[in-house]
JSON list of C-alpha atoms in Angstrom, two decimals:
[
{"chain": "B", "resi": 1, "resn": "MET", "atom": "CA", "xyz": [-148.08, 92.66, -143.61]},
{"chain": "B", "resi": 2, "resn": "GLU", "atom": "CA", "xyz": [-145.17, 94.68, -142.31]},
{"chain": "B", "resi": 3, "resn": "THR", "atom": "CA", "xyz": [-144.32, 97.65, -144.67]},
{"chain": "B", "resi": 4, "resn": "THR", "atom": "CA", "xyz": [-140.42, 98.11, -145.17]},
{"chain": "B", "resi": 5, "resn": "ILE", "atom": "CA", "xyz": [-139.14, 101.61, -145.20]},
{"chain": "B", "resi": 6, "resn": "GLN", "atom": "CA", "xyz": [-137.17, 102.10, -148.51]},
{"chain": "B", "resi": 7, "resn": "LYS", "atom": "CA", "xyz": [-133.61, 103.35, -147.20]},
{"chain": "B", "resi": 8, "resn": "ILE", "atom": "CA", "xyz": [-132.53, 106.48, -148.70]},
{"chain": "B", "resi": 9, "resn": "GLN", "atom": "CA", "xyz": [-128.89, 106.81, -150.15]},
{"chain": "B", "resi": 10, "resn": "LEU", "atom": "CA", "xyz": [-127.07, 109.74, -151.27]},
{"chain": "B", "resi": 11, "resn": "THR", "atom": "CA", "xyz": [-126.06, 109.62, -155.06]},
{"chain": "B", "resi": 12, "resn": "PRO", "atom": "CA", "xyz": [-122.50, 110.21, -156.20]},
{"chain": "B", "resi": 13, "resn": "LYS", "atom": "CA", "xyz": [-123.59, 113.50, -157.58]},
{"chain": "B", "resi": 14, "resn": "GLN", "atom": "CA", "xyz": [-125.09, 114.42, -154.15]},
{"chain": "B", "resi": 15, "resn": "VAL", "atom": "CA", "xyz": [-121.88, 113.47, -152.36]},
{"chain": "B", "resi": 16, "resn": "ALA", "atom": "CA", "xyz": [-119.85, 115.51, -154.60]},
{"chain": "B", "resi": 17, "resn": "ALA", "atom": "CA", "xyz": [-122.19, 118.62, -154.13]},
{"chain": "B", "resi": 18, "resn": "LEU", "atom": "CA", "xyz": [-121.96, 118.00, -150.25]},
{"chain": "B", "resi": 19, "resn": "ASP", "atom": "CA", "xyz": [-118.34, 117.66, -150.43]},
{"chain": "B", "resi": 20, "resn": "ALA", "atom": "CA", "xyz": [-118.04, 120.85, -152.27]},
{"chain": "B", "resi": 21, "resn": "GLY", "atom": "CA", "xyz": [-119.97, 122.61, -149.25]},
{"chain": "B", "resi": 22, "resn": "GLY", "atom": "CA", "xyz": [-123.34, 122.48, -150.91]},
{"chain": "B", "resi": 23, "resn": "LEU", "atom": "CA", "xyz": [-126.83, 121.64, -149.90]},
{"chain": "B", "resi": 24, "resn": "VAL", "atom": "CA", "xyz": [-129.02, 118.67, -150.85]},
{"chain": "B", "resi": 25, "resn": "SER", "atom": "CA", "xyz": [-132.79, 118.36, -150.30]},
{"chain": "B", "resi": 26, "resn": "ILE", "atom": "CA", "xyz": [-134.51, 114.99, -150.55]},
{"chain": "B", "resi": 27, "resn": "ARG", "atom": "CA", "xyz": [-138.16, 114.44, -150.03]},
{"chain": "B", "resi": 28, "resn": "ALA", "atom": "CA", "xyz": [-138.94, 112.02, -147.47]},
{"chain": "B", "resi": 29, "resn": "THR", "atom": "CA", "xyz": [-141.25, 110.70, -144.63]},
{"chain": "B", "resi": 30, "resn": "TRP", "atom": "CA", "xyz": [-140.24, 111.37, -141.07]},
{"chain": "B", "resi": 31, "resn": "ASP", "atom": "CA", "xyz": [-139.74, 107.57, -140.66]},
{"chain": "B", "resi": 32, "resn": "GLU", "atom": "CA", "xyz": [-137.39, 107.64, -143.61]},
{"chain": "B", "resi": 33, "resn": "PHE", "atom": "CA", "xyz": [-135.62, 110.56, -142.18]},
{"chain": "B", "resi": 34, "resn": "LEU", "atom": "CA", "xyz": [-135.17, 108.70, -139.00]},
{"chain": "B", "resi": 35, "resn": "ASP", "atom": "CA", "xyz": [-133.84, 105.87, -140.60]},
{"chain": "B", "resi": 36, "resn": "PHE", "atom": "CA", "xyz": [-131.46, 107.89, -142.79]},
{"chain": "B", "resi": 37, "resn": "LEU", "atom": "CA", "xyz": [-130.14, 110.17, -139.85]},
{"chain": "B", "resi": 38, "resn": "PRO", "atom": "CA", "xyz": [-127.79, 107.72, -138.09]},
{"chain": "B", "resi": 39, "resn": "GLU", "atom": "CA", "xyz": [-125.89, 106.93, -141.18]},
{"chain": "B", "resi": 40, "resn": "SER", "atom": "CA", "xyz": [-125.43, 110.50, -142.44]},
{"chain": "B", "resi": 41, "resn": "PRO", "atom": "CA", "xyz": [-121.95, 111.67, -141.96]},
{"chain": "B", "resi": 42, "resn": "TYR", "atom": "CA", "xyz": [-123.14, 115.32, -142.65]},
{"chain": "B", "resi": 43, "resn": "ARG", "atom": "CA", "xyz": [-125.15, 117.78, -140.67]},
{"chain": "B", "resi": 44, "resn": "THR", "atom": "CA", "xyz": [-128.81, 116.79, -141.56]},
{"chain": "B", "resi": 45, "resn": "ASP", "atom": "CA", "xyz": [-132.14, 118.57, -140.84]},
{"chain": "B", "resi": 46, "resn": "TYR", "atom": "CA", "xyz": [-135.79, 117.52, -141.57]},
{"chain": "B", "resi": 47, "resn": "HIS", "atom": "CA", "xyz": [-137.96, 120.19, -142.75]},
{"chain": "B", "resi": 48, "resn": "ASN", "atom": "CA", "xyz": [-141.30, 120.53, -144.61]},
{"chain": "B", "resi": 49, "resn": "ASP", "atom": "CA", "xyz": [-141.24, 116.83, -145.52]},
{"chain": "B", "resi": 50, "resn": "HIS", "atom": "CA", "xyz": [-137.59, 116.99, -146.83]},
{"chain": "B", "resi": 51, "resn": "ILE", "atom": "CA", "xyz": [-134.31, 115.82, -145.59]},
{"chain": "B", "resi": 52, "resn": "ILE", "atom": "CA", "xyz": [-132.06, 118.66, -145.65]},
{"chain": "B", "resi": 53, "resn": "VAL", "atom": "CA", "xyz": [-128.27, 117.47, -145.94]},
{"chain": "B", "resi": 54, "resn": "MET", "atom": "CA", "xyz": [-125.59, 120.28, -145.37]},
{"chain": "B", "resi": 55, "resn": "GLY", "atom": "CA", "xyz": [-122.14, 119.64, -146.85]},
{"chain": "B", "resi": 56, "resn": "LEU", "atom": "CA", "xyz": [-118.70, 120.19, -145.55]},
{"chain": "B", "resi": 57, "resn": "ALA", "atom": "CA", "xyz": [-118.01, 123.56, -143.83]},
{"chain": "B", "resi": 58, "resn": "ALA", "atom": "CA", "xyz": [-115.24, 125.84, -144.80]},
{"chain": "B", "resi": 59, "resn": "PHE", "atom": "CA", "xyz": [-112.30, 126.27, -142.28]},
{"chain": "B", "resi": 60, "resn": "ILE", "atom": "CA", "xyz": [-113.22, 129.90, -141.26]},
{"chain": "B", "resi": 61, "resn": "HIS", "atom": "CA", "xyz": [-116.88, 128.69, -140.99]},
{"chain": "B", "resi": 62, "resn": "GLU", "atom": "CA", "xyz": [-115.77, 126.02, -138.14]},
{"chain": "B", "resi": 63, "resn": "LEU", "atom": "CA", "xyz": [-113.27, 128.78, -136.60]},
{"chain": "B", "resi": 64, "resn": "LEU", "atom": "CA", "xyz": [-116.01, 131.25, -136.06]},
{"chain": "B", "resi": 65, "resn": "ILE", "atom": "CA", "xyz": [-118.19, 128.31, -134.36]},
{"chain": "B", "resi": 66, "resn": "GLY", "atom": "CA", "xyz": [-115.43, 127.39, -132.22]},
{"chain": "B", "resi": 67, "resn": "ARG", "atom": "CA", "xyz": [-114.85, 131.01, -131.00]},
{"chain": "B", "resi": 68, "resn": "ILE", "atom": "CA", "xyz": [-118.56, 131.47, -130.25]},
{"chain": "B", "resi": 69, "resn": "ILE", "atom": "CA", "xyz": [-119.05, 128.30, -128.28]},
{"chain": "B", "resi": 70, "resn": "THR", "atom": "CA", "xyz": [-115.84, 129.50, -126.23]},
{"chain": "B", "resi": 71, "resn": "MET", "atom": "CA", "xyz": [-117.32, 132.72, -125.60]},
{"chain": "B", "resi": 72, "resn": "LEU", "atom": "CA", "xyz": [-120.79, 131.63, -124.77]},
{"chain": "B", "resi": 73, "resn": "THR", "atom": "CA", "xyz": [-119.27, 128.89, -122.36]},
{"chain": "B", "resi": 74, "resn": "ILE", "atom": "CA", "xyz": [-117.17, 131.50, -120.42]},
{"chain": "B", "resi": 75, "resn": "LEU", "atom": "CA", "xyz": [-120.39, 133.81, -120.27]},
{"chain": "B", "resi": 76, "resn": "SER", "atom": "CA", "xyz": [-122.49, 130.99, -118.96]},
{"chain": "B", "resi": 77, "resn": "LYS", "atom": "CA", "xyz": [-120.29, 129.67, -116.18]},
{"chain": "B", "resi": 78, "resn": "GLY", "atom": "CA", "xyz": [-122.20, 129.50, -112.95]},
{"chain": "B", "resi": 79, "resn": "ARG", "atom": "CA", "xyz": [-125.32, 130.98, -114.52]},
{"chain": "B", "resi": 80, "resn": "GLY", "atom": "CA", "xyz": [-127.33, 127.71, -115.05]},
{"chain": "B", "resi": 81, "resn": "TYR", "atom": "CA", "xyz": [-126.85, 127.49, -118.78]},
{"chain": "B", "resi": 82, "resn": "TYR", "atom": "CA", "xyz": [-125.31, 124.97, -121.07]},
{"chain": "B", "resi": 83, "resn": "VAL", "atom": "CA", "xyz": [-123.54, 125.19, -124.42]},
{"chain": "B", "resi": 84, "resn": "ALA", "atom": "CA", "xyz": [-123.31, 122.62, -127.17]},
{"chain": "B", "resi": 85, "resn": "GLY", "atom": "CA", "xyz": [-122.20, 122.27, -130.48]},
{"chain": "B", "resi": 86, "resn": "SER", "atom": "CA", "xyz": [-124.05, 121.02, -133.98]},
{"chain": "B", "resi": 87, "resn": "ASN", "atom": "CA", "xyz": [-123.96, 117.29, -132.93]},
{"chain": "B", "resi": 88, "resn": "VAL", "atom": "CA", "xyz": [-127.07, 118.21, -130.74]},
{"chain": "B", "resi": 89, "resn": "GLY", "atom": "CA", "xyz": [-130.31, 118.00, -132.52]},
{"chain": "B", "resi": 90, "resn": "VAL", "atom": "CA", "xyz": [-133.33, 120.37, -131.76]},
{"chain": "B", "resi": 91, "resn": "LEU", "atom": "CA", "xyz": [-136.99, 118.86, -132.44]},
{"chain": "B", "resi": 92, "resn": "LYS", "atom": "CA", "xyz": [-139.73, 121.22, -133.26]},
{"chain": "B", "resi": 93, "resn": "THR", "atom": "CA", "xyz": [-143.03, 119.48, -131.96]},
{"chain": "B", "resi": 94, "resn": "ILE", "atom": "CA", "xyz": [-145.72, 122.02, -132.47]},
{"chain": "B", "resi": 95, "resn": "GLY", "atom": "CA", "xyz": [-147.32, 121.81, -135.98]},
{"chain": "B", "resi": 96, "resn": "LYS", "atom": "CA", "xyz": [-145.36, 120.01, -138.53]},
{"chain": "B", "resi": 97, "resn": "LYS", "atom": "CA", "xyz": [-142.60, 118.04, -137.07]},
{"chain": "B", "resi": 98, "resn": "GLY", "atom": "CA", "xyz": [-139.02, 119.44, -137.79]},
{"chain": "B", "resi": 99, "resn": "TYR", "atom": "CA", "xyz": [-135.59, 118.40, -136.88]},
{"chain": "B", "resi": 100, "resn": "TYR", "atom": "CA", "xyz": [-132.66, 120.81, -136.99]},
{"chain": "B", "resi": 101, "resn": "ASN", "atom": "CA", "xyz": [-128.97, 121.17, -135.92]},
{"chain": "B", "resi": 102, "resn": "PRO", "atom": "CA", "xyz": [-128.19, 124.61, -135.23]},
{"chain": "B", "resi": 103, "resn": "GLU", "atom": "CA", "xyz": [-124.19, 125.15, -135.03]},
{"chain": "B", "resi": 104, "resn": "VAL", "atom": "CA", "xyz": [-124.48, 126.27, -131.57]},
{"chain": "B", "resi": 105, "resn": "THR", "atom": "CA", "xyz": [-127.25, 125.58, -128.83]},
{"chain": "B", "resi": 106, "resn": "VAL", "atom": "CA", "xyz": [-127.71, 127.04, -125.54]},
{"chain": "B", "resi": 107, "resn": "VAL", "atom": "CA", "xyz": [-130.04, 125.61, -122.94]},
{"chain": "B", "resi": 108, "resn": "LYS", "atom": "CA", "xyz": [-131.41, 127.17, -119.93]},
{"chain": "B", "resi": 109, "resn": "GLY", "atom": "CA", "xyz": [-131.41, 124.70, -116.84]},
{"chain": "B", "resi": 110, "resn": "LEU", "atom": "CA", "xyz": [-131.31, 121.17, -117.76]},
{"chain": "B", "resi": 111, "resn": "PRO", "atom": "CA", "xyz": [-132.13, 119.88, -121.28]},
{"chain": "B", "resi": 112, "resn": "ALA", "atom": "CA", "xyz": [-135.29, 118.03, -121.96]},
{"chain": "B", "resi": 113, "resn": "PHE", "atom": "CA", "xyz": [-134.57, 114.98, -124.19]},
{"chain": "B", "resi": 114, "resn": "VAL", "atom": "CA", "xyz": [-136.81, 113.28, -126.75]},
{"chain": "B", "resi": 115, "resn": "ALA", "atom": "CA", "xyz": [-137.61, 109.92, -125.36]},
{"chain": "B", "resi": 116, "resn": "GLY", "atom": "CA", "xyz": [-135.04, 107.27, -126.06]},
{"chain": "B", "resi": 117, "resn": "SER", "atom": "CA", "xyz": [-132.30, 109.91, -126.88]},
{"chain": "B", "resi": 118, "resn": "ASP", "atom": "CA", "xyz": [-129.55, 111.68, -125.28]},
{"chain": "B", "resi": 119, "resn": "SER", "atom": "CA", "xyz": [-128.78, 114.07, -128.01]},
{"chain": "B", "resi": 120, "resn": "ILE", "atom": "CA", "xyz": [-132.04, 115.54, -129.47]},
{"chain": "B", "resi": 121, "resn": "ILE", "atom": "CA", "xyz": [-133.47, 118.17, -127.19]},
{"chain": "B", "resi": 122, "resn": "THR", "atom": "CA", "xyz": [-136.94, 120.17, -127.19]},
{"chain": "B", "resi": 123, "resn": "ASN", "atom": "CA", "xyz": [-136.00, 123.08, -124.84]},
{"chain": "B", "resi": 124, "resn": "PRO", "atom": "CA", "xyz": [-133.35, 125.20, -126.66]},
{"chain": "B", "resi": 125, "resn": "PHE", "atom": "CA", "xyz": [-133.01, 128.77, -125.06]},
{"chain": "B", "resi": 126, "resn": "LEU", "atom": "CA", "xyz": [-130.77, 130.24, -127.94]},
{"chain": "B", "resi": 127, "resn": "ILE", "atom": "CA", "xyz": [-129.26, 129.24, -131.07]},
{"chain": "B", "resi": 128, "resn": "VAL", "atom": "CA", "xyz": [-126.40, 130.41, -133.35]},
{"chain": "B", "resi": 129, "resn": "GLU", "atom": "CA", "xyz": [-126.11, 129.90, -137.15]},
{"chain": "B", "resi": 130, "resn": "VAL", "atom": "CA", "xyz": [-122.96, 130.92, -138.84]},
{"chain": "B", "resi": 131, "resn": "LEU", "atom": "CA", "xyz": [-124.19, 131.65, -142.49]},
{"chain": "B", "resi": 132, "resn": "SER", "atom": "CA", "xyz": [-122.64, 130.54, -145.81]},
{"chain": "B", "resi": 133, "resn": "GLU", "atom": "CA", "xyz": [-123.30, 131.08, -149.29]},
{"chain": "B", "resi": 134, "resn": "SER", "atom": "CA", "xyz": [-125.04, 127.60, -149.63]},
{"chain": "B", "resi": 135, "resn": "THR", "atom": "CA", "xyz": [-127.03, 127.77, -146.53]},
{"chain": "B", "resi": 136, "resn": "ALA", "atom": "CA", "xyz": [-127.89, 131.51, -145.88]},
{"chain": "B", "resi": 137, "resn": "ALA", "atom": "CA", "xyz": [-131.53, 131.41, -147.54]},
{"chain": "B", "resi": 138, "resn": "TYR", "atom": "CA", "xyz": [-132.33, 128.35, -145.74]},
{"chain": "B", "resi": 139, "resn": "ASP", "atom": "CA", "xyz": [-131.19, 129.52, -142.30]},
{"chain": "B", "resi": 140, "resn": "LEU", "atom": "CA", "xyz": [-132.59, 133.10, -142.68]},
{"chain": "B", "resi": 141, "resn": "THR", "atom": "CA", "xyz": [-136.15, 132.01, -143.92]},
{"chain": "B", "resi": 142, "resn": "HIS", "atom": "CA", "xyz": [-137.36, 128.50, -143.27]},
{"chain": "B", "resi": 143, "resn": "LYS", "atom": "CA", "xyz": [-135.04, 127.35, -140.25]},
{"chain": "B", "resi": 144, "resn": "MET", "atom": "CA", "xyz": [-135.65, 130.99, -138.46]},
{"chain": "B", "resi": 145, "resn": "MET", "atom": "CA", "xyz": [-139.64, 130.61, -138.75]},
{"chain": "B", "resi": 146, "resn": "ARG", "atom": "CA", "xyz": [-139.41, 127.16, -137.39]},
{"chain": "B", "resi": 147, "resn": "TYR", "atom": "CA", "xyz": [-137.27, 128.11, -134.61]},
{"chain": "B", "resi": 148, "resn": "LYS", "atom": "CA", "xyz": [-139.56, 130.82, -133.66]},
{"chain": "B", "resi": 149, "resn": "ARG", "atom": "CA", "xyz": [-142.22, 127.99, -133.17]},
{"chain": "B", "resi": 150, "resn": "ILE", "atom": "CA", "xyz": [-140.22, 126.29, -130.50]},
{"chain": "B", "resi": 151, "resn": "GLU", "atom": "CA", "xyz": [-141.71, 127.70, -126.84]},
{"chain": "B", "resi": 152, "resn": "SER", "atom": "CA", "xyz": [-138.45, 127.57, -125.07]},
{"chain": "B", "resi": 153, "resn": "MET", "atom": "CA", "xyz": [-136.80, 129.53, -127.81]},
{"chain": "B", "resi": 154, "resn": "GLN", "atom": "CA", "xyz": [-135.62, 133.15, -126.66]},
{"chain": "B", "resi": 155, "resn": "GLY", "atom": "CA", "xyz": [-133.18, 134.36, -129.16]},
{"chain": "B", "resi": 156, "resn": "MET", "atom": "CA", "xyz": [-131.29, 133.53, -132.35]},
{"chain": "B", "resi": 157, "resn": "VAL", "atom": "CA", "xyz": [-128.14, 134.78, -133.50]},
{"chain": "B", "resi": 158, "resn": "PHE", "atom": "CA", "xyz": [-126.95, 134.66, -137.31]},
{"chain": "B", "resi": 159, "resn": "VAL", "atom": "CA", "xyz": [-123.36, 135.46, -137.86]},
{"chain": "B", "resi": 160, "resn": "ASP", "atom": "CA", "xyz": [-122.43, 136.56, -141.54]},
{"chain": "B", "resi": 161, "resn": "ARG", "atom": "CA", "xyz": [-118.74, 135.82, -142.02]},
{"chain": "B", "resi": 162, "resn": "SER", "atom": "CA", "xyz": [-118.94, 137.51, -145.73]},
{"chain": "B", "resi": 163, "resn": "ASP", "atom": "CA", "xyz": [-119.57, 141.16, -144.48]},
{"chain": "B", "resi": 164, "resn": "LEU", "atom": "CA", "xyz": [-118.33, 140.55, -140.69]},
{"chain": "B", "resi": 165, "resn": "SER", "atom": "CA", "xyz": [-121.78, 141.23, -139.38]},
{"chain": "B", "resi": 166, "resn": "VAL", "atom": "CA", "xyz": [-124.16, 139.63, -136.77]},
{"chain": "B", "resi": 167, "resn": "MET", "atom": "CA", "xyz": [-128.01, 139.64, -136.64]},
{"chain": "B", "resi": 168, "resn": "VAL", "atom": "CA", "xyz": [-129.76, 138.93, -133.14]},
{"chain": "B", "resi": 169, "resn": "VAL", "atom": "CA", "xyz": [-133.54, 138.12, -133.15]},
{"chain": "B", "resi": 170, "resn": "GLU", "atom": "CA", "xyz": [-134.87, 138.14, -129.81]},
{"chain": "B", "resi": 171, "resn": "ARG", "atom": "CA", "xyz": [-138.53, 137.20, -128.63]},
{"chain": "B", "resi": 172, "resn": "THR", "atom": "CA", "xyz": [-140.54, 139.98, -126.61]},
{"chain": "B", "resi": 173, "resn": "GLU", "atom": "CA", "xyz": [-142.70, 139.66, -123.73]},
{"chain": "B", "resi": 174, "resn": "GLN", "atom": "CA", "xyz": [-145.53, 138.87, -126.32]},
{"chain": "B", "resi": 175, "resn": "PRO", "atom": "CA", "xyz": [-144.60, 135.33, -127.44]},
{"chain": "B", "resi": 176, "resn": "ASN", "atom": "CA", "xyz": [-145.23, 136.07, -131.10]},
{"chain": "B", "resi": 177, "resn": "VAL", "atom": "CA", "xyz": [-143.45, 139.28, -131.43]},
{"chain": "B", "resi": 178, "resn": "TRP", "atom": "CA", "xyz": [-139.54, 139.45, -132.11]},
{"chain": "B", "resi": 179, "resn": "ILE", "atom": "CA", "xyz": [-137.06, 142.07, -132.33]},
{"chain": "B", "resi": 180, "resn": "GLN", "atom": "CA", "xyz": [-134.29, 141.89, -134.83]},
{"chain": "B", "resi": 181, "resn": "THR", "atom": "CA", "xyz": [-130.96, 144.07, -134.05]},
{"chain": "B", "resi": 182, "resn": "ASP", "atom": "CA", "xyz": [-128.31, 144.22, -136.65]},
{"chain": "B", "resi": 183, "resn": "TYR", "atom": "CA", "xyz": [-124.58, 144.81, -135.69]},
{"chain": "B", "resi": 184, "resn": "GLU", "atom": "CA", "xyz": [-122.50, 145.78, -138.72]},
{"chain": "B", "resi": 185, "resn": "ASN", "atom": "CA", "xyz": [-119.33, 147.37, -137.13]},
{"chain": "B", "resi": 186, "resn": "LEU", "atom": "CA", "xyz": [-116.50, 145.48, -135.71]},
{"chain": "B", "resi": 187, "resn": "THR", "atom": "CA", "xyz": [-116.74, 148.00, -132.53]},
{"chain": "B", "resi": 188, "resn": "ASP", "atom": "CA", "xyz": [-120.30, 146.64, -131.95]},
{"chain": "B", "resi": 189, "resn": "VAL", "atom": "CA", "xyz": [-121.25, 144.40, -129.26]},
{"chain": "B", "resi": 190, "resn": "ALA", "atom": "CA", "xyz": [-124.10, 142.05, -130.02]},
{"chain": "B", "resi": 191, "resn": "ARG", "atom": "CA", "xyz": [-126.50, 141.41, -126.91]},
{"chain": "B", "resi": 192, "resn": "VAL", "atom": "CA", "xyz": [-128.98, 138.64, -126.64]},
{"chain": "B", "resi": 193, "resn": "GLY", "atom": "CA", "xyz": [-130.29, 138.38, -123.02]},
{"chain": "B", "resi": 194, "resn": "LEU", "atom": "CA", "xyz": [-127.21, 138.37, -120.56]},
{"chain": "B", "resi": 195, "resn": "PHE", "atom": "CA", "xyz": [-124.77, 137.28, -123.37]},
{"chain": "B", "resi": 196, "resn": "GLU", "atom": "CA", "xyz": [-122.54, 139.83, -125.04]},
{"chain": "B", "resi": 197, "resn": "LEU", "atom": "CA", "xyz": [-120.50, 139.05, -128.09]},
{"chain": "B", "resi": 198, "resn": "PRO", "atom": "CA", "xyz": [-118.16, 141.79, -129.31]},
{"chain": "B", "resi": 199, "resn": "LEU", "atom": "CA", "xyz": [-117.80, 141.50, -133.18]},
{"chain": "B", "resi": 200, "resn": "ASN", "atom": "CA", "xyz": [-114.13, 142.26, -132.76]},
{"chain": "B", "resi": 201, "resn": "ASP", "atom": "CA", "xyz": [-113.62, 139.18, -130.72]},
{"chain": "B", "resi": 202, "resn": "ILE", "atom": "CA", "xyz": [-115.63, 137.05, -133.29]},
{"chain": "B", "resi": 203, "resn": "PHE", "atom": "CA", "xyz": [-113.98, 138.04, -136.45]},
{"chain": "B", "resi": 204, "resn": "ALA", "atom": "CA", "xyz": [-110.44, 139.19, -135.16]},
{"chain": "B", "resi": 205, "resn": "ASP", "atom": "CA", "xyz": [-107.30, 137.82, -137.31]},
{"chain": "B", "resi": 206, "resn": "LEU", "atom": "CA", "xyz": [-109.27, 135.50, -139.75]},
{"chain": "B", "resi": 207, "resn": "PRO", "atom": "CA", "xyz": [-107.18, 133.69, -142.31]},
{"chain": "B", "resi": 208, "resn": "THR", "atom": "CA", "xyz": [-107.90, 134.73, -146.03]},
{"chain": "B", "resi": 209, "resn": "GLU", "atom": "CA", "xyz": [-110.55, 132.66, -147.67]},
{"chain": "B", "resi": 210, "resn": "SER", "atom": "CA", "xyz": [-109.42, 130.85, -150.93]},
{"chain": "B", "resi": 211, "resn": "VAL", "atom": "CA", "xyz": [-112.97, 131.35, -152.46]}
]
């Protein structure tokens, strides 16, 4: 007898939290996540047997993402790298399976897609996350550890819009050893591999946030 997967739906309370920029965690199986993902209007991850749904981003959050994508795209030109936004998913296949939507993903060479998909990749080279109050703890602890377990991953950039700083985490020649570098002055240039990201260009002329 065939088992029917119970479809997971967001409650009105969860939708209200997401529309306010919050984060919602729902315990689910991998199959339930795969059933939920195509219908989710929000950024959605799968982590530690939970669907993680992230709410609407602030204008400044998206502004920073747009700037970083532009900068990385210019730096990548002619060098064999490809830059994509948050609609591209990253699948972690080693150990417990996980699915994540970095705000920016850089691939070295051609992307390796999951079978049957043209939007889920398994070979990210570099990811960027712009931190917000609701997602910072999740990004800097749970997601970072999972990103480190992706063999192709060489660097992670975490942009903190609240204190105008950037943290770079890079893999060394020893696969399980990573180096963290913090850039906290607007005159600093964050470096990860061949990419250079001046903080003054990232954070220049930002509009004032209402909250």
